[in-house]
Amino acid sequence: MTARNPTDRPVDAIAIVGPTASGKTAAALALAEALQTHGGAEIISIDSALVYRGMDIGTAKPSREELAAVPHHLINTLDPLQSYSAAEFAKDATWLISDIRARGKTPLLVGGTMLYLKALLEGLNDMPAANTEVRQVIAQRAAQLGWPALHAELALVDPATAARLAPADSQRIGRALEIWTTTGRSLSSFHQSAKASAPDWHIPVISLEPTDRRWLHARIAQRFDQMMAQGFLDEVKLLKARGDLNPDLPAMRCVGYRQAWQGLDEGWNEAEICERGIFATRQLAKRQITWLRSMPQRYVVQADGQQLTATCVQTVAFNLLQD
């Protein structure tokens, strides 16, 4: 596959995105290696889980060797007790892109947290700060009615946001309802307003997408099995043993960790934890693909092209950089 730069402007960075388990890390590392003869590259992670220290196995974090091979940013920067927003990512990534380019290298934005990428490319409006009282009321109603019921309520006042959220996505459903309650405006309206003042980036998006969804499902299952074999449950037990973490923190709500934490609390066996973790990861991948398909400007590379995937990514990237 080839692609050409549709403008005369130089590329600010290249994004390599895709659903979980689609091969983004391997493709990015191969591209970074190929770019060593063109000034080099550095990787900026677009991943809401990789920012956390001590969460290595369940996030499929790049190995020490991979992290050492190419400079990486926004990995292992926070304690799981902390939170990290899309707005903070956009601010950090903006500075990193400028810094990497100033050193003559190509920034590679790599990951699958689509809200982070959206915040960087389109900007985010100045949404209201968290309202603890309203948030508590929403949480109490969710405890009585269930999050799917609140998801249905959200669909009435903000159908655009509800359409992209799973009925059990308590964190984002709660935030959207909180914004509606405190401002009378939908979360999607804030996002639409932000587009008018979007940053003037030229960041092409290369998207790794499978032609056969069964291939991706098999990859997800295989990777979760490998994580379990590598000691994922022991990793979660260590996090629980700290005593200062809880399952409602953003870090512990990451896919896989949420199911493992709940399973350990409720006495599930390993097979059930694995089954539920795989199901949740597949649901995440489905949402990621939906996000990607809403970006018509992306360059699609066949993720299930096996060894050809990295070559295709390199071809697209070099054409974009050289035009």
PDB file of C-alpha atoms in Angstrom:
ATOM      1  CA  MET A   1       0.000   0.000   0.000  1.00  0.00           C
ATOM      2  CA  THR A   2       1.208   3.527  -0.782  1.00  0.00           C
ATOM      3  CA  ALA A   3       0.172   6.964   0.351  1.00  0.00           C
ATOM      4  CA  ARG A   4       1.134  10.460  -0.584  1.00  0.00           C
ATOM      5  CA  ASN A   5       1.310  13.628   1.419  1.00  0.00           C
ATOM      6  CA  PRO A   6      -1.731  15.655   0.278  1.00  0.00           C
ATOM      7  CA  THR A   7      -0.164  18.952   1.381  1.00  0.00           C
ATOM      8  CA  ASP A   8       3.112  20.760   0.941  1.00  0.00           C
ATOM      9  CA  ARG A   9       3.578  20.914   4.694  1.00  0.00           C
ATOM     10  CA  PRO A  10       6.107  18.696   6.438  1.00  0.00           C
ATOM     11  CA  VAL A  11       4.692  15.954   8.629  1.00  0.00           C
ATOM     12  CA  ASP A  12       4.655  16.887  12.329  1.00  0.00           C
ATOM     13  CA  ALA A  13       4.408  13.255  13.446  1.00  0.00           C
ATOM     14  CA  ILE A  14       3.016   9.930  12.293  1.00  0.00           C
ATOM     15  CA  ALA A  15       0.376   8.056  14.279  1.00  0.00           C
ATOM     16  CA  ILE A  16       0.256   4.265  14.240  1.00  0.00           C
ATOM     17  CA  VAL A  17      -3.011   3.127  15.750  1.00  0.00           C
ATOM     18  CA  GLY A  18      -5.291   0.107  15.753  1.00  0.00           C
ATOM     19  CA  PRO A  19      -7.307  -2.159  18.022  1.00  0.00           C
ATOM     20  CA  THR A  20      -5.608  -4.002  20.851  1.00  0.00           C
ATOM     21  CA  ALA A  21      -3.423  -6.938  19.755  1.00  0.00           C
ATOM     22  CA  SER A  22      -3.231  -5.711  16.146  1.00  0.00           C
ATOM     23  CA  GLY A  23       0.576  -5.498  16.130  1.00  0.00           C
ATOM     24  CA  LYS A  24       1.120  -1.768  16.664  1.00  0.00           C
ATOM     25  CA  THR A  25       4.224  -2.131  18.843  1.00  0.00           C
ATOM     26  CA  ALA A  26       6.050  -4.426  16.411  1.00  0.00           C
ATOM     27  CA  ALA A  27       5.189  -2.227  13.425  1.00  0.00           C
ATOM     28  CA  ALA A  28       6.285   0.941  15.236  1.00  0.00           C
ATOM     29  CA  LEU A  29       9.591  -0.572  16.353  1.00  0.00           C
ATOM     30  CA  ALA A  30      10.305  -1.774  12.801  1.00  0.00           C
ATOM     31  CA  LEU A  31       9.533   1.687  11.421  1.00  0.00           C
ATOM     32  CA  ALA A  32      11.680   3.370  14.063  1.00  0.00           C
ATOM     33  CA  GLU A  33      14.583   1.103  13.138  1.00  0.00           C
ATOM     34  CA  ALA A  34      14.139   1.888   9.448  1.00  0.00           C
ATOM     35  CA  LEU A  35      14.131   5.608  10.223  1.00  0.00           C
ATOM     36  CA  GLN A  36      17.578   5.424  11.840  1.00  0.00           C
ATOM     37  CA  THR A  37      19.045   6.294   8.448  1.00  0.00           C
ATOM     38  CA  HIS A  38      16.705   9.295   8.200  1.00  0.00           C
ATOM     39  CA  GLY A  39      17.483  11.070  11.467  1.00  0.00           C
ATOM     40  CA  GLY A  40      15.892   8.543  13.786  1.00  0.00           C
ATOM     41  CA  ALA A  41      12.546   8.338  15.554  1.00  0.00           C
ATOM     42  CA  GLU A  42      11.098   8.375  19.046  1.00  0.00           C
ATOM     43  CA  ILE A  43       7.845   6.790  20.195  1.00  0.00           C
ATOM     44  CA  ILE A  44       5.121   8.621  22.120  1.00  0.00           C
ATOM     45  CA  SER A  45       2.680   6.175  23.676  1.00  0.00           C
ATOM     46  CA  ILE A  46      -1.039   6.804  23.111  1.00  0.00           C
ATOM     47  CA  ASP A  47      -2.132   4.386  25.805  1.00  0.00           C
ATOM     48  CA  SER A  48      -4.027   5.142  29.007  1.00  0.00           C
ATOM     49  CA  ALA A  49      -2.640   2.020  30.724  1.00  0.00           C
ATOM     50  CA  LEU A  50       1.044   2.153  29.775  1.00  0.00           C
ATOM     51  CA  VAL A  51       1.520   5.366  31.761  1.00  0.00           C
ATOM     52  CA  TYR A  52       1.290   3.362  35.007  1.00  0.00           C
ATOM     53  CA  ARG A  53       4.256   1.849  36.805  1.00  0.00           C
ATOM     54  CA  GLY A  54       3.925  -1.703  38.106  1.00  0.00           C
ATOM     55  CA  MET A  55       1.358  -2.616  35.446  1.00  0.00           C
ATOM     56  CA  ASP A  56       3.544  -4.435  32.962  1.00  0.00           C
ATOM     57  CA  ILE A  57       2.099  -7.862  32.171  1.00  0.00           C
ATOM     58  CA  GLY A  58      -1.566  -6.930  31.888  1.00  0.00           C
ATOM     59  CA  THR A  59      -0.839  -3.950  29.630  1.00  0.00           C
ATOM     60  CA  ALA A  60       1.457  -5.919  27.294  1.00  0.00           C
ATOM     61  CA  LYS A  61       3.998  -3.188  27.955  1.00  0.00           C
ATOM     62  CA  PRO A  62       7.032  -3.181  25.643  1.00  0.00           C
ATOM     63  CA  SER A  63       9.908  -5.182  27.104  1.00  0.00           C
ATOM     64  CA  ARG A  64      13.011  -3.590  28.600  1.00  0.00           C
ATOM     65  CA  GLU A  65      14.892  -4.455  25.423  1.00  0.00           C
ATOM     66  CA  GLU A  66      12.230  -2.794  23.249  1.00  0.00           C
ATOM     67  CA  LEU A  67      12.124   0.289  25.455  1.00  0.00           C
ATOM     68  CA  ALA A  68      15.902   0.523  25.259  1.00  0.00           C
ATOM     69  CA  ALA A  69      16.033   0.055  21.478  1.00  0.00           C
ATOM     70  CA  VAL A  70      14.018   3.218  20.747  1.00  0.00           C
ATOM     71  CA  PRO A  71      13.358   6.187  23.062  1.00  0.00           C
ATOM     72  CA  HIS A  72       9.810   5.911  24.434  1.00  0.00           C
ATOM     73  CA  HIS A  73       7.709   8.580  26.131  1.00  0.00           C
ATOM     74  CA  LEU A  74       4.612   8.535  28.388  1.00  0.00           C
ATOM     75  CA  ILE A  75       5.335   5.019  29.639  1.00  0.00           C
ATOM     76  CA  ASN A  76       5.897   4.303  33.366  1.00  0.00           C
ATOM     77  CA  THR A  77       5.335   7.944  34.274  1.00  0.00           C
ATOM     78  CA  LEU A  78       2.564   7.640  36.907  1.00  0.00           C
ATOM     79  CA  ASP A  79       1.690   5.643  39.997  1.00  0.00           C
ATOM     80  CA  PRO A  80      -1.586   3.669  39.674  1.00  0.00           C
ATOM     81  CA  LEU A  81      -3.048   5.896  42.385  1.00  0.00           C
ATOM     82  CA  GLN A  82      -2.908   8.859  40.004  1.00  0.00           C
ATOM     83  CA  SER A  83      -5.197   9.762  37.119  1.00  0.00           C
ATOM     84  CA  TYR A  84      -4.325  10.978  33.628  1.00  0.00           C
ATOM     85  CA  SER A  85      -6.715  12.757  31.286  1.00  0.00           C
ATOM     86  CA  ALA A  86      -6.966  13.196  27.538  1.00  0.00           C
ATOM     87  CA  ALA A  87      -6.297  16.901  28.002  1.00  0.00           C
ATOM     88  CA  GLU A  88      -3.094  16.156  29.936  1.00  0.00           C
ATOM     89  CA  PHE A  89      -2.021  13.756  27.209  1.00  0.00           C
ATOM     90  CA  ALA A  90      -2.615  16.368  24.503  1.00  0.00           C
ATOM     91  CA  LYS A  91      -0.524  18.886  26.423  1.00  0.00           C
ATOM     92  CA  ASP A  92       2.316  16.415  27.047  1.00  0.00           C
ATOM     93  CA  ALA A  93       2.289  15.046  23.491  1.00  0.00           C
ATOM     94  CA  THR A  94       2.309  18.562  22.012  1.00  0.00           C
ATOM     95  CA  TRP A  95       5.481  19.416  23.929  1.00  0.00           C
ATOM     96  CA  LEU A  96       7.095  16.069  23.069  1.00  0.00           C
ATOM     97  CA  ILE A  97       6.377  16.406  19.344  1.00  0.00           C
ATOM     98  CA  SER A  98       8.050  19.820  19.278  1.00  0.00           C
ATOM     99  CA  ASP A  99      11.019  18.582  21.295  1.00  0.00           C
ATOM    100  CA  ILE A 100      11.563  15.465  19.167  1.00  0.00           C
ATOM    101  CA  ARG A 101      11.280  17.411  15.918  1.00  0.00           C
ATOM    102  CA  ALA A 102      13.714  20.032  17.227  1.00  0.00           C
ATOM    103  CA  ARG A 103      16.270  17.245  17.583  1.00  0.00           C
ATOM    104  CA  GLY A 104      15.763  16.203  13.956  1.00  0.00           C
ATOM    105  CA  LYS A 105      13.813  13.039  14.671  1.00  0.00           C
ATOM    106  CA  THR A 106      10.378  11.788  13.667  1.00  0.00           C
ATOM    107  CA  PRO A 107       7.773  11.473  16.443  1.00  0.00           C
ATOM    108  CA  LEU A 108       5.752   8.249  16.218  1.00  0.00           C
ATOM    109  CA  LEU A 109       2.468   8.303  18.117  1.00  0.00           C
ATOM    110  CA  VAL A 110       1.642   4.688  18.890  1.00  0.00           C
ATOM    111  CA  GLY A 111      -1.317   3.170  20.721  1.00  0.00           C
ATOM    112  CA  GLY A 112      -5.017   2.539  20.881  1.00  0.00           C
ATOM    113  CA  THR A 113      -6.534   5.061  23.306  1.00  0.00           C
ATOM    114  CA  MET A 114      -8.554   6.859  20.677  1.00  0.00           C
ATOM    115  CA  LEU A 115      -9.798   9.624  22.966  1.00  0.00           C
ATOM    116  CA  TYR A 116      -6.181  10.659  23.547  1.00  0.00           C
ATOM    117  CA  LEU A 117      -5.542  10.841  19.805  1.00  0.00           C
ATOM    118  CA  LYS A 118      -8.764  12.764  19.279  1.00  0.00           C
ATOM    119  CA  ALA A 119      -7.770  15.271  21.960  1.00  0.00           C
ATOM    120  CA  LEU A 120      -4.408  15.816  20.276  1.00  0.00           C
ATOM    121  CA  LEU A 121      -5.731  16.121  16.723  1.00  0.00           C
ATOM    122  CA  GLU A 122      -8.945  18.027  17.384  1.00  0.00           C
ATOM    123  CA  GLY A 123      -8.389  19.700  20.720  1.00  0.00           C
ATOM    124  CA  LEU A 124     -10.649  19.627  23.773  1.00  0.00           C
ATOM    125  CA  ASN A 125     -12.845  22.425  24.976  1.00  0.00           C
ATOM    126  CA  ASP A 126     -12.574  23.717  28.531  1.00  0.00           C
ATOM    127  CA  MET A 127     -15.043  21.338  30.141  1.00  0.00           C
ATOM    128  CA  PRO A 128     -16.066  21.886  33.774  1.00  0.00           C
ATOM    129  CA  ALA A 129     -14.004  20.367  36.562  1.00  0.00           C
ATOM    130  CA  ALA A 130     -15.309  17.351  38.419  1.00  0.00           C
ATOM    131  CA  ASN A 131     -18.256  17.999  40.707  1.00  0.00           C
ATOM    132  CA  THR A 132     -17.960  15.644  43.667  1.00  0.00           C
ATOM    133  CA  GLU A 133     -21.541  16.064  44.876  1.00  0.00           C
ATOM    134  CA  VAL A 134     -23.098  15.423  41.484  1.00  0.00           C
ATOM    135  CA  ARG A 135     -20.745  12.501  40.918  1.00  0.00           C
ATOM    136  CA  GLN A 136     -21.814  10.912  44.199  1.00  0.00           C
ATOM    137  CA  VAL A 137     -25.505  11.276  43.322  1.00  0.00           C
ATOM    138  CA  ILE A 138     -24.907   9.621  39.953  1.00  0.00           C
ATOM    139  CA  ALA A 139     -22.966   6.797  41.625  1.00  0.00           C
ATOM    140  CA  GLN A 140     -25.812   6.230  44.093  1.00  0.00           C
ATOM    141  CA  ARG A 141     -28.355   6.075  41.285  1.00  0.00           C
ATOM    142  CA  ALA A 142     -26.124   3.631  39.410  1.00  0.00           C
ATOM    143  CA  ALA A 143     -25.940   1.409  42.489  1.00  0.00           C
ATOM    144  CA  GLN A 144     -29.745   1.318  42.569  1.00  0.00           C
ATOM    145  CA  LEU A 145     -30.543   1.113  38.845  1.00  0.00           C
ATOM    146  CA  GLY A 146     -27.353  -0.228  37.256  1.00  0.00           C
ATOM    147  CA  TRP A 147     -25.083   1.474  34.734  1.00  0.00           C
ATOM    148  CA  PRO A 148     -27.009   0.177  31.685  1.00  0.00           C
ATOM    149  CA  ALA A 149     -30.039   2.150  32.920  1.00  0.00           C
ATOM    150  CA  LEU A 150     -27.950   5.298  33.236  1.00  0.00           C
ATOM    151  CA  HIS A 151     -26.507   4.603  29.795  1.00  0.00           C
ATOM    152  CA  ALA A 152     -30.079   4.621  28.479  1.00  0.00           C
ATOM    153  CA  GLU A 153     -30.656   7.980  30.201  1.00  0.00           C
ATOM    154  CA  LEU A 154     -27.515   9.350  28.606  1.00  0.00           C
ATOM    155  CA  ALA A 155     -28.776   8.251  25.191  1.00  0.00           C
ATOM    156  CA  LEU A 156     -31.774  10.556  25.634  1.00  0.00           C
ATOM    157  CA  VAL A 157     -29.720  13.692  26.322  1.00  0.00           C
ATOM    158  CA  ASP A 158     -26.463  12.909  24.506  1.00  0.00           C
ATOM    159  CA  PRO A 159     -27.037  10.178  21.896  1.00  0.00           C
ATOM    160  CA  ALA A 160     -23.691  10.797  20.178  1.00  0.00           C
ATOM    161  CA  THR A 161     -21.689  10.068  23.332  1.00  0.00           C
ATOM    162  CA  ALA A 162     -23.914   7.162  24.372  1.00  0.00           C
ATOM    163  CA  ALA A 163     -23.452   5.528  20.970  1.00  0.00           C
ATOM    164  CA  ARG A 164     -19.703   5.183  21.457  1.00  0.00           C
ATOM    165  CA  LEU A 165     -19.832   3.969  25.066  1.00  0.00           C
ATOM    166  CA  ALA A 166     -20.515   0.463  26.319  1.00  0.00           C
ATOM    167  CA  PRO A 167     -23.496   0.214  28.712  1.00  0.00           C
ATOM    168  CA  ALA A 168     -21.135  -0.810  31.536  1.00  0.00           C
ATOM    169  CA  ASP A 169     -18.553   1.955  30.955  1.00  0.00           C
ATOM    170  CA  SER A 170     -19.295   3.537  34.328  1.00  0.00           C
ATOM    171  CA  GLN A 171     -16.431   6.037  34.337  1.00  0.00           C
ATOM    172  CA  ARG A 172     -17.311   7.692  31.024  1.00  0.00           C
ATOM    173  CA  ILE A 173     -21.097   7.394  31.404  1.00  0.00           C
ATOM    174  CA  GLY A 174     -20.828   9.006  34.826  1.00  0.00           C
ATOM    175  CA  ARG A 175     -18.668  11.848  33.529  1.00  0.00           C
ATOM    176  CA  ALA A 176     -21.015  12.527  30.593  1.00  0.00           C
ATOM    177  CA  LEU A 177     -24.051  12.639  32.895  1.00  0.00           C
ATOM    178  CA  GLU A 178     -22.140  14.820  35.343  1.00  0.00           C
ATOM    179  CA  ILE A 179     -21.374  17.343  32.593  1.00  0.00           C
ATOM    180  CA  TRP A 180     -24.999  17.329  31.439  1.00  0.00           C
ATOM    181  CA  THR A 181     -26.266  17.822  34.994  1.00  0.00           C
ATOM    182  CA  THR A 182     -23.899  20.673  35.844  1.00  0.00           C
ATOM    183  CA  THR A 183     -23.957  22.571  32.530  1.00  0.00           C
ATOM    184  CA  GLY A 184     -27.077  21.536  30.647  1.00  0.00           C
ATOM    185  CA  ARG A 185     -24.799  20.753  27.692  1.00  0.00           C
ATOM    186  CA  SER A 186     -23.853  17.391  26.268  1.00  0.00           C
ATOM    187  CA  LEU A 187     -20.295  16.099  26.311  1.00  0.00           C
ATOM    188  CA  SER A 188     -20.451  15.753  22.519  1.00  0.00           C
ATOM    189  CA  SER A 189     -21.278  19.469  22.199  1.00  0.00           C
ATOM    190  CA  PHE A 190     -18.058  20.331  24.043  1.00  0.00           C
ATOM    191  CA  HIS A 191     -16.125  18.109  21.644  1.00  0.00           C
ATOM    192  CA  GLN A 192     -17.785  19.738  18.638  1.00  0.00           C
ATOM    193  CA  SER A 193     -16.908  23.192  19.943  1.00  0.00           C
ATOM    194  CA  ALA A 194     -13.304  22.136  20.332  1.00  0.00           C
ATOM    195  CA  LYS A 195     -13.042  21.323  16.622  1.00  0.00           C
ATOM    196  CA  ALA A 196     -13.410  25.004  15.774  1.00  0.00           C
ATOM    197  CA  SER A 197     -10.162  25.737  17.624  1.00  0.00           C
ATOM    198  CA  ALA A 198      -8.346  22.506  16.766  1.00  0.00           C
ATOM    199  CA  PRO A 199      -4.524  22.682  16.619  1.00  0.00           C
ATOM    200  CA  ASP A 200      -3.006  23.047  13.170  1.00  0.00           C
ATOM    201  CA  TRP A 201      -1.340  19.623  13.061  1.00  0.00           C
ATOM    202  CA  HIS A 202      -0.249  17.603  10.068  1.00  0.00           C
ATOM    203  CA  ILE A 203      -0.257  14.140  11.622  1.00  0.00           C
ATOM    204  CA  PRO A 204      -1.192  11.336   9.210  1.00  0.00           C
ATOM    205  CA  VAL A 205      -2.845   8.337  10.861  1.00  0.00           C
ATOM    206  CA  ILE A 206      -1.825   4.809   9.841  1.00  0.00           C
ATOM    207  CA  SER A 207      -4.410   2.347  11.119  1.00  0.00           C
ATOM    208  CA  LEU A 208      -3.743  -1.377  11.518  1.00  0.00           C
ATOM    209  CA  GLU A 209      -7.082  -3.097  10.943  1.00  0.00           C
ATOM    210  CA  PRO A 210      -7.840  -6.806  10.422  1.00  0.00           C
ATOM    211  CA  THR A 211      -9.887  -7.946   7.460  1.00  0.00           C
ATOM    212  CA  ASP A 212     -10.993 -11.007   9.443  1.00  0.00           C
ATOM    213  CA  ARG A 213     -12.290 -10.269  12.936  1.00  0.00           C
ATOM    214  CA  ARG A 214     -11.662 -13.915  13.906  1.00  0.00           C
ATOM    215  CA  TRP A 215      -7.923 -13.329  13.449  1.00  0.00           C
ATOM    216  CA  LEU A 216      -8.028 -10.511  15.988  1.00  0.00           C
ATOM    217  CA  HIS A 217     -10.136 -12.558  18.428  1.00  0.00           C
ATOM    218  CA  ALA A 218      -7.595 -15.374  18.252  1.00  0.00           C
ATOM    219  CA  ARG A 219      -4.733 -12.930  18.871  1.00  0.00           C
ATOM    220  CA  ILE A 220      -6.515 -11.459  21.884  1.00  0.00           C
ATOM    221  CA  ALA A 221      -7.134 -14.898  23.378  1.00  0.00           C
ATOM    222  CA  GLN A 222      -3.555 -16.009  22.759  1.00  0.00           C
ATOM    223  CA  ARG A 223      -2.144 -12.855  24.326  1.00  0.00           C
ATOM    224  CA  PHE A 224      -4.349 -13.134  27.406  1.00  0.00           C
ATOM    225  CA  ASP A 225      -3.301 -16.758  27.861  1.00  0.00           C
ATOM    226  CA  GLN A 226       0.333 -15.657  27.638  1.00  0.00           C
ATOM    227  CA  MET A 227      -0.262 -12.919  30.200  1.00  0.00           C
ATOM    228  CA  MET A 228      -1.734 -15.431  32.607  1.00  0.00           C
ATOM    229  CA  ALA A 229       1.239 -17.741  32.096  1.00  0.00           C
ATOM    230  CA  GLN A 230       3.639 -14.843  32.747  1.00  0.00           C
ATOM    231  CA  GLY A 231       2.077 -14.158  36.153  1.00  0.00           C
ATOM    232  CA  PHE A 232      -0.621 -11.577  35.491  1.00  0.00           C
ATOM    233  CA  LEU A 233      -2.639 -12.603  38.551  1.00  0.00           C
ATOM    234  CA  ASP A 234       0.436 -12.266  40.753  1.00  0.00           C
ATOM    235  CA  GLU A 235       0.893  -8.753  39.362  1.00  0.00           C
ATOM    236  CA  VAL A 236      -2.696  -7.861  40.309  1.00  0.00           C
ATOM    237  CA  LYS A 237      -2.269  -9.438  43.762  1.00  0.00           C
ATOM    238  CA  LEU A 238       0.747  -7.192  44.371  1.00  0.00           C
ATOM    239  CA  LEU A 239      -1.294  -4.149  43.385  1.00  0.00           C
ATOM    240  CA  LYS A 240      -4.109  -5.204  45.729  1.00  0.00           C
ATOM    241  CA  ALA A 241      -1.638  -5.836  48.544  1.00  0.00           C
ATOM    242  CA  ARG A 242      -0.517  -2.200  48.494  1.00  0.00           C
ATOM    243  CA  GLY A 243      -3.687  -1.322  50.352  1.00  0.00           C
ATOM    244  CA  ASP A 244      -4.106   2.162  48.859  1.00  0.00           C
ATOM    245  CA  LEU A 245      -5.625   1.128  45.524  1.00  0.00           C
ATOM    246  CA  ASN A 246      -9.256   0.300  44.791  1.00  0.00           C
ATOM    247  CA  PRO A 247     -11.177  -1.019  41.780  1.00  0.00           C
ATOM    248  CA  ASP A 248     -12.742   2.365  41.028  1.00  0.00           C
ATOM    249  CA  LEU A 249      -9.422   4.041  40.179  1.00  0.00           C
ATOM    250  CA  PRO A 250      -8.823   4.641  36.446  1.00  0.00           C
ATOM    251  CA  ALA A 251      -5.726   2.433  36.532  1.00  0.00           C
ATOM    252  CA  MET A 252      -7.597  -0.497  38.026  1.00  0.00           C
ATOM    253  CA  ARG A 253     -10.430  -0.090  35.535  1.00  0.00           C
ATOM    254  CA  CYS A 254      -8.102  -0.901  32.649  1.00  0.00           C
ATOM    255  CA  VAL A 255      -9.305  -3.900  30.672  1.00  0.00           C
ATOM    256  CA  GLY A 256      -8.008  -7.137  32.187  1.00  0.00           C
ATOM    257  CA  TYR A 257      -7.132  -5.559  35.536  1.00  0.00           C
ATOM    258  CA  ARG A 258     -10.762  -4.857  36.285  1.00  0.00           C
ATOM    259  CA  GLN A 259     -11.759  -8.474  35.625  1.00  0.00           C
ATOM    260  CA  ALA A 260      -8.779  -9.882  37.515  1.00  0.00           C
ATOM    261  CA  TRP A 261      -9.420  -7.664  40.549  1.00  0.00           C
ATOM    262  CA  GLN A 262     -13.096  -8.642  40.631  1.00  0.00           C
ATOM    263  CA  GLY A 263     -12.248 -12.303  40.126  1.00  0.00           C
ATOM    264  CA  LEU A 264      -9.805 -12.325  43.015  1.00  0.00           C
ATOM    265  CA  ASP A 265     -12.381 -10.599  45.224  1.00  0.00           C
ATOM    266  CA  GLU A 266     -15.176 -12.985  44.304  1.00  0.00           C
ATOM    267  CA  GLY A 267     -13.201 -16.211  44.136  1.00  0.00           C
ATOM    268  CA  TRP A 268     -13.366 -16.910  40.424  1.00  0.00           C
ATOM    269  CA  ASN A 269     -11.036 -19.586  39.128  1.00  0.00           C
ATOM    270  CA  GLU A 270      -8.318 -18.724  36.625  1.00  0.00           C
ATOM    271  CA  ALA A 271     -10.328 -20.046  33.687  1.00  0.00           C
ATOM    272  CA  GLU A 272     -13.240 -17.723  34.494  1.00  0.00           C
ATOM    273  CA  ILE A 273     -10.951 -14.713  34.958  1.00  0.00           C
ATOM    274  CA  CYS A 274      -9.321 -15.504  31.653  1.00  0.00           C
ATOM    275  CA  GLU A 275     -12.665 -15.930  29.881  1.00  0.00           C
ATOM    276  CA  ARG A 276     -14.048 -12.660  31.199  1.00  0.00           C
ATOM    277  CA  GLY A 277     -10.810 -10.822  30.484  1.00  0.00           C
ATOM    278  CA  ILE A 278     -10.787 -12.038  26.894  1.00  0.00           C
ATOM    279  CA  PHE A 279     -14.421 -11.035  26.413  1.00  0.00           C
ATOM    280  CA  ALA A 280     -13.781  -7.546  27.805  1.00  0.00           C
ATOM    281  CA  THR A 281     -10.721  -7.140  25.581  1.00  0.00           C
ATOM    282  CA  ARG A 282     -12.725  -8.132  22.508  1.00  0.00           C
ATOM    283  CA  GLN A 283     -15.345  -5.533  23.427  1.00  0.00           C
ATOM    284  CA  LEU A 284     -12.587  -2.939  23.740  1.00  0.00           C
ATOM    285  CA  ALA A 285     -11.245  -3.878  20.312  1.00  0.00           C
ATOM    286  CA  LYS A 286     -14.726  -3.526  18.839  1.00  0.00           C
ATOM    287  CA  ARG A 287     -15.045   0.004  20.246  1.00  0.00           C
ATOM    288  CA  GLN A 288     -11.585   0.906  18.968  1.00  0.00           C
ATOM    289  CA  ILE A 289     -12.461  -0.241  15.453  1.00  0.00           C
ATOM    290  CA  THR A 290     -15.651   1.817  15.583  1.00  0.00           C
ATOM    291  CA  TRP A 291     -13.590   4.896  16.497  1.00  0.00           C
ATOM    292  CA  LEU A 292     -11.149   4.230  13.671  1.00  0.00           C
ATOM    293  CA  ARG A 293     -13.876   3.867  11.069  1.00  0.00           C
ATOM    294  CA  SER A 294     -15.088   7.345  11.983  1.00  0.00           C
ATOM    295  CA  MET A 295     -11.724   8.700  10.721  1.00  0.00           C
ATOM    296  CA  PRO A 296     -11.992   8.643   6.904  1.00  0.00           C
ATOM    297  CA  GLN A 297      -8.619  10.364   6.506  1.00  0.00           C
ATOM    298  CA  ARG A 298      -6.697   7.411   7.952  1.00  0.00           C
ATOM    299  CA  TYR A 299      -4.425   5.138   5.893  1.00  0.00           C
ATOM    300  CA  VAL A 300      -5.540   1.545   6.474  1.00  0.00           C
ATOM    301  CA  VAL A 301      -2.965  -1.251   6.613  1.00  0.00           C
ATOM    302  CA  GLN A 302      -4.086  -4.874   6.792  1.00  0.00           C
ATOM    303  CA  ALA A 303      -3.207  -6.037  10.309  1.00  0.00           C
ATOM    304  CA  ASP A 304      -3.622  -9.704   9.464  1.00  0.00           C
ATOM    305  CA  GLY A 305      -1.125  -9.436   6.633  1.00  0.00           C
ATOM    306  CA  GLN A 306       1.414 -11.239   8.856  1.00  0.00           C
ATOM    307  CA  GLN A 307       4.991 -10.283   7.964  1.00  0.00           C
ATOM    308  CA  LEU A 308       3.783  -7.776   5.377  1.00  0.00           C
ATOM    309  CA  THR A 309       2.255  -5.471   7.981  1.00  0.00           C
ATOM    310  CA  ALA A 310       5.499  -3.799   9.088  1.00  0.00           C
ATOM    311  CA  THR A 311       6.596  -3.422   5.463  1.00  0.00           C
ATOM    312  CA  CYS A 312       3.324  -1.733   4.528  1.00  0.00           C
ATOM    313  CA  VAL A 313       3.581   0.643   7.481  1.00  0.00           C
ATOM    314  CA  GLN A 314       7.115   1.574   6.446  1.00  0.00           C
ATOM    315  CA  THR A 315       6.047   2.157   2.841  1.00  0.00           C
ATOM    316  CA  VAL A 316       3.196   4.451   3.845  1.00  0.00           C
ATOM    317  CA  ALA A 317       5.322   6.342   6.352  1.00  0.00           C
ATOM    318  CA  PHE A 318       8.274   6.923   4.024  1.00  0.00           C
ATOM    319  CA  ASN A 319       6.011   8.184   1.245  1.00  0.00           C
ATOM    320  CA  LEU A 320       4.368  10.608   3.651  1.00  0.00           C
ATOM    321  CA  LEU A 321       7.698  11.852   4.982  1.00  0.00           C
ATOM    322  CA  GLN A 322       9.389  12.267   1.610  1.00  0.00           C
ATOM    323  CA  ASP A 323       6.620  14.022  -0.313  1.00  0.00           C
TER     324      ASP A 323
END
